[in-house]
Short mmCIF file of C-alpha atoms and ligand atoms in Angstrom, two decimals:
data_model
loop_
_atom_site.label_atom_id
_atom_site.label_comp_id
_atom_site.label_asym_id
_atom_site.label_seq_id
_atom_site.Cartn_x
_atom_site.Cartn_y
_atom_site.Cartn_z
CA MET A 1 0.00 0.00 0.00
CA ASP A 2 1.35 3.43 -0.88
CA HIS A 3 1.91 5.93 1.90
CA ALA A 4 -0.85 8.33 0.79
CA ALA A 5 -3.48 5.60 0.77
CA ASP A 6 -2.31 4.37 4.15
CA ALA A 7 -2.47 7.92 5.56
CA ARG A 8 -6.04 8.31 4.28
CA GLN A 9 -7.09 5.25 6.25
CA THR A 10 -5.17 5.95 9.46
CA ASP A 11 -4.96 9.73 9.56
CA LEU A 12 -8.64 10.52 10.05
CA MET A 13 -10.10 14.00 9.61
CA THR A 14 -12.61 14.08 12.43
CA ILE A 15 -15.11 16.91 12.60
CA THR A 16 -13.39 18.36 15.68
CA ARG A 17 -10.04 18.33 13.92
CA TYR A 18 -11.60 19.94 10.86
CA VAL A 19 -13.25 22.74 12.84
CA LEU A 20 -10.10 23.32 14.87
CA ASN A 21 -8.10 23.66 11.63
CA GLU A 22 -10.67 26.12 10.28
CA GLN A 23 -10.70 28.21 13.43
CA THR A 24 -6.92 28.48 13.76
CA LYS A 25 -7.06 30.49 10.51
CA TYR A 26 -8.53 33.30 12.64
CA SER A 27 -5.91 34.74 14.97
CA GLU A 28 -8.55 35.99 17.43
CA SER A 29 -10.06 32.51 17.81
CA LYS A 30 -9.85 31.19 21.37
CA GLY A 31 -11.43 27.80 20.71
CA ASP A 32 -14.95 28.78 21.83
CA PHE A 33 -16.56 27.83 18.52
CA THR A 34 -14.80 24.45 18.52
CA ILE A 35 -16.13 23.77 22.02
CA LEU A 36 -19.67 24.81 21.01
CA LEU A 37 -19.55 22.55 17.98
CA SER A 38 -18.25 19.59 19.98
CA HIS A 39 -21.33 19.94 22.21
CA ILE A 40 -23.63 20.02 19.16
CA VAL A 41 -21.84 16.90 17.91
CA LEU A 42 -22.47 15.22 21.26
CA GLY A 43 -26.18 16.05 20.94
CA CYS A 44 -26.27 14.56 17.44
CA LYS A 45 -24.60 11.33 18.60
CA PHE A 46 -27.00 11.05 21.53
CA VAL A 47 -30.08 11.57 19.31
CA CYS A 48 -28.67 9.21 16.66
CA SER A 49 -28.33 6.50 19.27
CA ALA A 50 -31.85 7.18 20.60
CA VAL A 51 -33.33 7.11 17.08
CA ASN A 52 -31.60 3.80 16.34
CA LYS A 53 -32.90 2.28 19.56
CA ALA A 54 -36.37 3.85 19.38
CA GLY A 55 -38.23 0.75 18.20
CA LEU A 56 -36.58 -1.41 20.82
CA ALA A 57 -36.82 1.03 23.67
CA LYS A 58 -40.50 1.66 23.03
CA LEU A 59 -39.71 5.34 22.85
CA ILE A 60 -42.02 5.62 19.88
CA GLY A 61 -45.42 7.06 20.61
CA LEU A 62 -47.04 10.28 21.63
CA ALA A 63 -45.81 12.11 24.67
CA GLY A 64 -49.31 13.50 25.11
CA ASP A 65 -48.15 17.08 24.72
CA THR A 66 -48.45 19.61 21.92
CA ASN A 67 -45.84 22.14 20.86
CA ILE A 68 -46.26 25.85 20.08
CA GLN A 69 -47.45 25.15 16.54
CA GLY A 70 -50.17 22.88 17.91
CA GLU A 71 -48.48 19.77 16.51
CA GLU A 72 -48.38 16.54 18.45
CA GLN A 73 -45.03 15.97 20.11
CA LYS A 74 -43.57 12.51 19.99
CA LYS A 75 -41.35 11.19 22.71
CA LEU A 76 -38.28 11.46 20.55
CA ASP A 77 -38.99 15.17 19.91
CA VAL A 78 -39.08 15.84 23.63
CA LEU A 79 -35.99 13.76 24.28
CA SER A 80 -34.03 15.39 21.43
CA ASN A 81 -34.98 18.84 22.63
CA ASP A 82 -33.77 18.05 26.15
CA VAL A 83 -30.55 16.54 24.80
CA PHE A 84 -29.70 19.63 22.75
CA LEU A 85 -30.70 22.13 25.43
CA ASN A 86 -28.48 20.38 27.96
CA ALA A 87 -25.58 20.00 25.53
CA LEU A 88 -25.79 23.65 24.45
CA ILE A 89 -26.17 25.18 27.91
CA SER A 90 -23.42 23.02 29.42
CA SER A 91 -21.02 24.11 26.66
CA GLY A 92 -20.83 27.45 28.47
CA ARG A 93 -20.67 29.13 25.07
CA THR A 94 -24.31 30.03 24.38
CA ALA A 95 -26.36 33.12 25.20
CA ILE A 96 -29.74 32.55 23.51
CA LEU A 97 -31.33 29.30 22.36
CA VAL A 98 -34.35 29.01 20.09
CA SER A 99 -35.83 25.55 19.61
CA GLU A 100 -38.78 24.53 17.49
CA GLU A 101 -40.14 22.81 20.59
CA GLY A 102 -39.95 25.84 22.89
CA GLN A 103 -42.53 28.60 22.94
CA GLU A 104 -40.05 31.26 24.04
CA ALA A 105 -36.34 31.80 23.44
CA ILE A 106 -34.13 30.66 26.31
CA PHE A 107 -31.69 33.23 27.69
CA VAL A 108 -28.75 31.42 29.27
CA SER A 109 -27.68 32.85 32.62
CA PRO A 110 -24.16 33.30 33.92
CA PRO A 111 -21.94 31.43 34.68
CA PHE A 112 -22.93 29.35 31.64
CA ARG A 113 -23.49 32.33 29.33
CA GLY A 114 -21.30 32.62 26.24
CA LYS A 115 -21.42 34.66 23.03
CA TYR A 116 -23.20 32.35 20.58
CA CYS A 117 -26.92 32.06 19.79
CA VAL A 118 -28.16 28.72 18.49
CA VAL A 119 -31.45 28.20 16.65
CA PHE A 120 -32.43 24.59 16.10
CA ASP A 121 -35.02 22.03 15.15
CA PRO A 122 -34.06 19.14 17.45
CA LEU A 123 -35.94 16.52 15.47
CA ASP A 124 -37.14 17.32 11.98
CA GLY A 125 -39.44 15.02 10.08
CA SER A 126 -41.20 13.67 13.14
CA SER A 127 -44.08 12.27 11.07
CA ASN A 128 -41.53 9.76 9.77
CA ILE A 129 -40.35 8.47 13.18
CA ASP A 130 -42.83 5.63 13.47
CA CYS A 131 -41.93 4.11 10.10
CA GLY A 132 -38.14 4.30 10.38
CA VAL A 133 -37.66 6.82 7.55
CA SER A 134 -34.75 9.30 7.76
CA ILE A 135 -35.17 12.19 10.18
CA GLY A 136 -32.70 14.81 11.37
CA THR A 137 -31.60 17.80 13.44
CA ILE A 138 -31.13 21.27 11.91
CA PHE A 139 -29.14 24.12 13.49
CA GLY A 140 -27.87 27.63 12.83
CA ILE A 141 -25.41 29.72 14.83
CA TYR A 142 -25.29 33.51 15.28
CA MET A 143 -22.91 35.65 17.29
CA LEU A 144 -24.32 38.06 19.90
CA LYS A 145 -24.30 41.62 18.55
CA GLY A 146 -23.54 43.32 21.87
CA SER A 147 -22.63 42.12 25.34
CA ASP A 148 -26.23 42.21 26.59
CA PRO A 149 -28.27 39.38 24.97
CA LYS A 150 -31.50 40.63 23.33
CA ILE A 151 -34.14 38.86 21.25
CA GLU A 152 -32.90 40.87 18.22
CA ASP A 153 -29.74 38.76 18.37
CA VAL A 154 -31.76 35.82 17.04
CA LEU A 155 -33.96 37.92 14.74
CA GLN A 156 -31.08 38.56 12.36
CA PRO A 157 -31.21 37.72 8.65
CA GLY A 158 -29.90 34.28 7.76
CA LYS A 159 -26.93 35.76 5.89
CA ASN A 160 -25.53 36.79 9.31
CA MET A 161 -25.25 33.18 10.46
CA LEU A 162 -21.70 32.14 11.31
CA ALA A 163 -22.45 28.50 10.67
CA ALA A 164 -25.29 26.15 9.86
CA GLY A 165 -25.72 22.43 9.55
CA TYR A 166 -27.87 19.38 9.89
CA CYS A 167 -27.45 15.84 11.07
CA MET A 168 -29.37 13.15 9.24
CA TYR A 169 -30.32 9.98 11.08
CA GLY A 170 -30.64 7.72 8.07
CA SER A 171 -29.04 4.57 6.72
CA SER A 172 -25.90 6.19 8.10
CA CYS A 173 -25.64 9.15 10.44
CA MET A 174 -24.29 12.16 8.59
CA LEU A 175 -23.49 15.65 9.76
CA VAL A 176 -23.32 18.32 7.05
CA LEU A 177 -21.75 21.60 8.11
CA SER A 178 -20.82 25.00 6.75
CA THR A 179 -18.86 27.60 8.67
CA GLY A 180 -19.22 29.99 5.74
CA ASN A 181 -16.40 28.47 3.77
CA GLY A 182 -18.10 25.78 1.65
CA VAL A 183 -19.96 22.70 2.79
CA ASN A 184 -18.51 19.48 4.19
CA GLY A 185 -20.12 16.18 5.13
CA PHE A 186 -19.01 13.94 8.00
CA THR A 187 -20.21 10.38 8.52
CA LEU A 188 -20.42 8.84 11.97
CA ASP A 189 -18.15 5.83 12.35
CA PRO A 190 -20.09 3.97 15.05
CA SER A 191 -17.07 1.91 16.06
CA LEU A 192 -15.05 5.08 16.79
CA GLY A 193 -17.96 7.29 17.84
CA GLU A 194 -16.46 10.00 15.64
CA PHE A 195 -17.75 11.92 12.64
CA ILE A 196 -15.20 11.49 9.83
CA LEU A 197 -14.91 13.77 6.80
CA THR A 198 -16.37 11.73 3.92
CA HIS A 199 -17.79 14.41 1.61
CA SER A 200 -15.41 17.33 1.28
CA ASP A 201 -16.41 20.58 -0.42
CA ILE A 202 -19.90 19.52 -1.51
CA ARG A 203 -21.05 21.44 -4.63
CA ILE A 204 -24.66 21.18 -5.74
CA PRO A 205 -25.06 20.40 -9.48
CA LYS A 206 -25.84 23.58 -11.46
CA LYS A 207 -29.06 22.00 -12.76
CA GLY A 208 -30.86 18.92 -11.52
CA LYS A 209 -33.29 16.25 -12.65
CA ILE A 210 -35.42 16.04 -9.50
CA TYR A 211 -38.18 18.18 -7.98
CA SER A 212 -39.36 17.65 -4.43
CA VAL A 213 -42.69 18.94 -3.14
CA ASN A 214 -45.84 17.79 -1.37
CA GLU A 215 -48.08 17.67 -4.45
CA GLY A 216 -51.09 16.94 -2.27
CA ASN A 217 -51.27 20.70 -1.72
CA ALA A 218 -51.41 21.50 -5.47
CA LYS A 219 -55.07 22.53 -5.35
CA ASN A 220 -54.16 25.60 -3.30
CA TRP A 221 -50.85 26.63 -4.95
CA ASP A 222 -50.19 30.05 -6.47
CA VAL A 223 -49.68 30.46 -10.24
CA PRO A 224 -45.84 30.42 -10.38
CA THR A 225 -45.62 27.25 -8.26
CA SER A 226 -48.28 25.50 -10.37
CA LYS A 227 -46.55 26.56 -13.59
CA TYR A 228 -43.15 25.42 -12.34
CA VAL A 229 -44.34 21.95 -11.34
CA GLU A 230 -46.21 21.65 -14.65
CA ASN A 231 -42.94 22.50 -16.46
CA CYS A 232 -41.14 19.81 -14.44
CA LYS A 233 -43.61 17.22 -15.73
CA PHE A 234 -44.21 18.57 -19.24
CA PRO A 235 -41.08 20.54 -20.20
CA LYS A 236 -41.63 22.91 -23.10
CA ASP A 237 -37.99 23.04 -24.17
CA GLY A 238 -37.78 19.42 -25.33
CA SER A 239 -35.82 18.28 -22.25
CA SER A 240 -36.79 15.17 -20.26
CA PRO A 241 -39.32 15.51 -17.45
CA LYS A 242 -37.90 15.71 -13.95
CA SER A 243 -38.35 12.90 -11.42
CA LEU A 244 -40.38 13.50 -8.27
CA ARG A 245 -38.88 12.55 -4.91
CA TYR A 246 -40.47 13.56 -1.60
CA VAL A 247 -39.55 12.00 1.72
CA GLY A 248 -41.42 14.49 3.93
CA SER A 249 -38.38 15.05 6.17
CA MET A 250 -36.78 18.33 5.17
CA VAL A 251 -33.34 17.09 6.20
CA ALA A 252 -33.57 14.07 3.91
CA ASP A 253 -35.10 16.01 1.01
CA VAL A 254 -32.51 18.79 1.24
CA HIS A 255 -29.65 16.30 1.67
CA ARG A 256 -30.62 14.55 -1.56
CA THR A 257 -31.03 17.92 -3.29
CA LEU A 258 -27.53 18.97 -2.16
CA LEU A 259 -25.92 15.79 -3.47
CA TYR A 260 -27.98 15.06 -6.61
CA GLY A 261 -29.23 18.55 -7.52
CA GLY A 262 -32.73 19.72 -8.38
CA VAL A 263 -35.17 21.68 -6.24
CA PHE A 264 -36.95 21.31 -2.95
CA LEU A 265 -39.98 23.51 -2.49
CA TYR A 266 -42.42 24.18 0.31
CA PRO A 267 -44.48 26.96 -1.27
CA ALA A 268 -47.20 29.18 0.09
CA ASP A 269 -50.74 28.09 -0.57
CA GLU A 270 -54.18 29.55 -0.01
CA LYS A 271 -54.46 27.85 3.35
CA SER A 272 -50.92 28.69 4.52
CA PRO A 273 -49.87 32.00 2.94
CA ASN A 274 -46.45 31.72 4.62
CA GLY A 275 -45.91 28.08 3.81
CA LYS A 276 -45.11 25.63 6.58
CA LEU A 277 -41.40 25.74 7.25
CA ARG A 278 -39.94 27.89 9.99
CA VAL A 279 -37.55 30.67 9.02
CA LEU A 280 -35.03 30.53 11.84
CA TYR A 281 -34.32 26.85 12.23
CA GLU A 282 -35.47 25.29 8.93
CA VAL A 283 -35.37 27.84 6.09
CA PHE A 284 -32.22 29.77 7.14
CA PRO A 285 -29.81 26.92 7.94
CA MET A 286 -30.80 24.98 4.81
CA SER A 287 -30.61 28.10 2.62
CA PHE A 288 -27.17 28.89 4.07
CA LEU A 289 -25.91 25.40 3.21
CA ILE A 290 -27.44 25.46 -0.30
CA GLU A 291 -25.87 28.86 -1.08
CA GLN A 292 -22.52 27.75 0.33
CA ALA A 293 -22.69 24.75 -2.02
CA GLY A 294 -23.30 27.02 -5.03
CA GLY A 295 -27.11 26.83 -5.20
CA GLN A 296 -29.86 29.37 -4.55
CA ALA A 297 -32.66 29.79 -1.99
CA PHE A 298 -35.66 31.99 -2.80
CA THR A 299 -38.88 32.77 -0.89
CA GLY A 300 -41.02 33.69 -3.89
CA LYS A 301 -40.22 37.34 -3.20
CA GLN A 302 -36.55 37.59 -2.27
CA ARG A 303 -33.31 35.79 -1.45
CA ALA A 304 -34.21 33.69 1.59
CA LEU A 305 -31.11 34.69 3.58
CA ASP A 306 -32.08 38.40 3.32
CA LEU A 307 -35.32 37.87 5.27
CA VAL A 308 -35.41 39.67 8.61
CA PRO A 309 -37.60 37.59 10.93
CA LYS A 310 -39.89 39.46 13.31
CA LYS A 311 -40.84 36.45 15.42
CA ILE A 312 -38.84 33.39 16.41
CA HIS A 313 -41.36 30.88 15.03
CA GLU A 314 -42.11 32.80 11.81
CA ARG A 315 -42.69 30.77 8.62
CA SER A 316 -41.79 31.41 5.00
CA PRO A 317 -42.33 29.75 1.65
CA ILE A 318 -39.05 28.32 0.31
CA PHE A 319 -37.66 27.20 -3.05
CA LEU A 320 -34.09 25.95 -2.81
CA GLY A 321 -31.64 23.91 -4.82
CA SER A 322 -29.63 23.96 -8.04
CA HIS A 323 -28.80 27.42 -9.37
CA ASP A 324 -30.50 27.06 -12.77
CA ASP A 325 -33.65 25.40 -11.44
CA VAL A 326 -34.24 28.13 -8.83
CA GLU A 327 -33.52 30.72 -11.54
CA GLU A 328 -36.47 29.28 -13.49
CA ILE A 329 -38.73 29.68 -10.44
CA LYS A 330 -37.53 33.28 -9.93
CA ALA A 331 -38.39 34.06 -13.56
CA LEU A 332 -41.92 32.68 -13.13
CA TYR A 333 -42.49 34.88 -10.05
CA ALA A 334 -41.06 37.92 -11.88
CA ALA A 335 -43.41 37.27 -14.83
CA GLU A 336 -46.42 36.96 -12.51
CA GLU A 337 -45.52 40.20 -10.73
CA SER A 338 -45.15 42.16 -13.96
CA LYS A 339 -48.70 41.24 -15.04
CA PRO A 340 -51.00 44.26 -15.02
P1 AHG B 1 -41.05 18.87 11.97
O1 AHG B 1 -41.08 17.39 12.03
O2 AHG B 1 -39.83 19.44 12.62
O3 AHG B 1 -42.32 19.52 12.46
O4 AHG B 1 -40.89 19.33 10.44
C1 AHG B 1 -41.61 18.68 9.45
C2 AHG B 1 -41.46 19.46 8.19
C3 AHG B 1 -40.29 19.10 7.31
O5 AHG B 1 -39.43 18.15 7.79
C4 AHG B 1 -40.89 18.61 6.03
O6 AHG B 1 -40.23 19.14 4.95
C5 AHG B 1 -42.31 19.06 6.09
O7 AHG B 1 -42.62 19.23 7.43
C6 AHG B 1 -43.26 18.10 5.47
O8 AHG B 1 -44.52 18.65 5.50
P2 AHG B 1 -45.78 17.96 4.77
O9 AHG B 1 -46.11 16.75 5.55
O10 AHG B 1 -46.84 19.04 4.83
O11 AHG B 1 -45.37 17.67 3.36
MN1 MN B 2 -38.82 20.57 11.19
MN1 MN B 3 -39.06 19.29 14.65
#
C-alpha cells in the first residue's frame, strides 16, 4: 500500500479536527466555537443512538403534549430537545437558544453564558419516526451583537449566520456543516464514535433532474408554483421531465437535493400564505448550506437569507436547490408580478 493511501485510512479527519483547523485560521479565535460545535456533535450522537434504539426502547409514541405550533409531540422530539438544550447550555458558550419545541427563546444565565446564539429544530421530520424513515436535526449559529443578549440577536437575517448544519439519522448518520467556507459532510463511524470527513467541499449540481414537493397541496398553490411543477412534468424546451422525490423530512429532502441537484420547495398556498417551514431553524440553515454549495434559496419574493424575521417561530415559503432550477422559479415569479 502506498503511503498516501495508508495515511487516508489511518490519519482521520474528524469533525473536531476539521473545525479546529478552520478556526486556527482566525488569529482571534480562542477555541470557543470548537467547544460549542463539539457539544452540538455530542447532541447529534445522543439523538442518533436514541433514534436507532427507538423501536426497541419503546420510545415511539405520543408524549401527550403539543408544541407551540399545535403539533403533536412525539417522545423522541421531547428527548431530542432536552438533549440539545443540555448540551448547548453546558457548553458554556451560548447566550440565547431558540428551539422549534420551545414557545419562548431561552436566555442562558451566567456562569454558563457565552457569546453564541443557536437556533435549532431538534428533530425534523417527526411524522416519519414511526416508520423508520430518515429524520434529522437542523441548526444555525449567530454571534451576539452586543454584550447584553436581546431577542434581536436571534432575529437577524440568515446571511448573518456564522455557521449552519444538519445531522441526518438515516441509513448512516451524517453531519453536514458549513462555517461559511463551503460545505462538508461527515459520517459517523459507530465503532469510533467519531464523525469522519467523507464528503469534502460539496457542490450542488448547477441544474438537476429532480423536484421535491408535497403535491397533495397543489389545489391551493399560487400560479408560479403550479406553472413550475407543470414545467417539471411537461417541459416545453424538449428536455426530459424531472423525477419527483419527496420524503417528507426536510433534512432528507434537502440532503438529496444537495448531493444530486434539483429543487426542494415548500411553497405558500391559499391555506398557509407563509408556507409551513420555519424561518429561523429550517429555512435559514438549509438556505445557508445550499448557497454555500453554489445553489440558490428563494422565498417567492426575495433571497431567503435576506429575510429579517420578526418572530422566532415565523414561517416562510421556500424554493431551494440547483442554481438554474431556482432561476427558473424566480423568472416565473417575476413574470407573474409584472402582469397588469
Ligand atoms: P417537523 O417534524 O420538525 O415539524 O418538520 C416537518 C417538516 C419538514 O421536515 C418537512 O419538509 C415538512 O414538514 C413536510 O410537511 P408535509 O407533511 O406538509 O409535506
Ligand atoms: Mn422541522
Ligand atoms: Mn421538529
